[in-house]
Amino acid sequence: MNRPDIDQGHFVAIFGSGIAGAEAAFQLSKRGIYSVLFEQHALPYGKIEEGLPKWHVKLRNQEEQKIDQKLTMPGVFYVPKTKFGKDLTLADVGKWGFSAVLLAVGAWNDRPLPVPGIDDFIGRGFYYQNSFVSWFNHNHEKNYDGTSCEISDNAIVIGGGLASIDVAKILMLETTRMALEKRGIPADLFSLERDGIPETLKQHKLNFRQLGLKGCVLFYRRRLIDMPLTPIPDNADKNRLEKVFLLRKRILDNFLNKYLFRVEECHNPVDKIVENGRLRGIVFQKSQIRDGKLYPAGDFVRVRSPLVISSIGSIPERIHEIPVEGDMLSIEDPVSGRIEGYDNIFAVGNAVTGRGNIRESLTHSRETTRQIVRNYLNREDERFSEYVRRREQHTAGTVNRMADSLVMSPLLSRDKISHILMKIQKRQEKVGYSGNYSQWIQEKRPIRLEELD
């Protein structure tokens, strides 16, 4: 480990090194605050690596380079293969003596599909989005040892957001590609995604019907105009709402025309169809929307399918000693992201928002980290406050009302900083990480599909 010149100050433990965790480390580094990022995987990047479909080559590379830059800032340390709650517990972290803890663990668990007994058929005609997309992203790798998934025509996708559209695209692109290859026509995933299915087939004087495919169907429990494909502004009037709904329709129509999946609105999943130990479809109940609320309409529809994929959202993994409210972490102060019942444990990014959007995760992390620095770490010691101000740009906003209730945190001594650095180094050595971040990334980065011959 290349240790900086040790001085008294603050040291923050960050769990998770995706968009939110990296941004938190960047903000802390700018203010002269040490931080260490504990990452459960070998690589950082979070959902960019696992949840962003692999055809997004430029976006993936761009976002991962940004994270690399932030994780090599002064005073930032990285510890891979270390999962919060398993390899390091909250009690362990407390013994290390950190000034504060930031949970940027993301929302890695799929929201359970509310159909009784459906999880018994995972891998037998049923998958959740996160494992399915991760498999898609890595199944070309020679040494891939993760979950193996099947691809089937006429699949059911349950969802409604952009992530569910990605799932539908994967199914359509892969079934089309396989159908073309059966005809002896080599199909390139990237060209197929870029040009769209109809245009690609046109180049080979084919149409979708000639391939013998039905295509997948995306089922949404609300109206199509309710699909969150673009946000509704706060305090939007009727005219503004109509414009948003029109834009949502245009976005959806573009996906439908380009990738040829179908979509059914107002279908709420209520039961399963099982045959010979496999899931063979879903029973939906028609729904209706009144005053923005979902109500059953009474009619039931049995839809048979060889494959069902649920894409109804992601939630944080339950961590012992961290309180939850419903599916999300229990936040006592939404401005700072402070966890209920703790003075110096905070949450940022998708662990709080429950969304997988890169921009939202980044924005929440940036603002939360600034609040913690301004209102928690630098309130007691004026010398540290002045030290921080010399190294940070002016940021907007004022100290919010929660600051007065936070327990003041003294600066850590040089000895305490050295103790934490020693603990970090021991953990790095245990997982086989030398401390050379660039070398580690180069060694662990998997081969990309676009790099294969």
GROMACS .gro file of C-alpha atoms in nm, residues 2 23 27 43 65 90 139 232 254-255 286 302 309 319-320 330 340 351 362 419 437 450:
model
   22
    2ASN     CA    1   0.127   0.344  -0.092
   23GLU     CA    2  -1.873   0.975  -0.620
   27GLN     CA    3  -1.622   1.430  -0.285
   43LEU     CA    4  -1.412  -0.512  -0.979
   65GLN     CA    5  -1.326   0.529  -1.663
   90LEU     CA    6  -2.105  -0.350   1.153
  139ASN     CA    7  -2.204  -1.552  -2.093
  232ILE     CA    8  -4.324   1.367  -1.458
  254ASN     CA    9  -3.980   0.347  -3.100
  255PHE     CA   10  -3.879   0.040  -2.897
  286LYS     CA   11  -5.711  -0.729  -1.567
  302ARG     CA   12  -5.416  -1.733  -1.859
  309ILE     CA   13  -3.880  -1.301  -1.643
  319ILE     CA   14  -2.810  -0.645   0.629
  320HIS     CA   15  -2.807  -0.749   0.993
  330SER     CA   16  -3.483   0.295   0.705
  340GLU     CA   17  -3.233   0.532   1.166
  351ALA     CA   18  -2.969   0.184  -0.148
  362LEU     CA   19  -2.475   0.993  -0.883
  419HIS     CA   20  -0.436   0.182   1.271
  437TYR     CA   21  -0.544  -0.035  -0.847
  450GLU     CA   22  -1.656  -0.667  -2.890
   0.00000   0.00000   0.00000
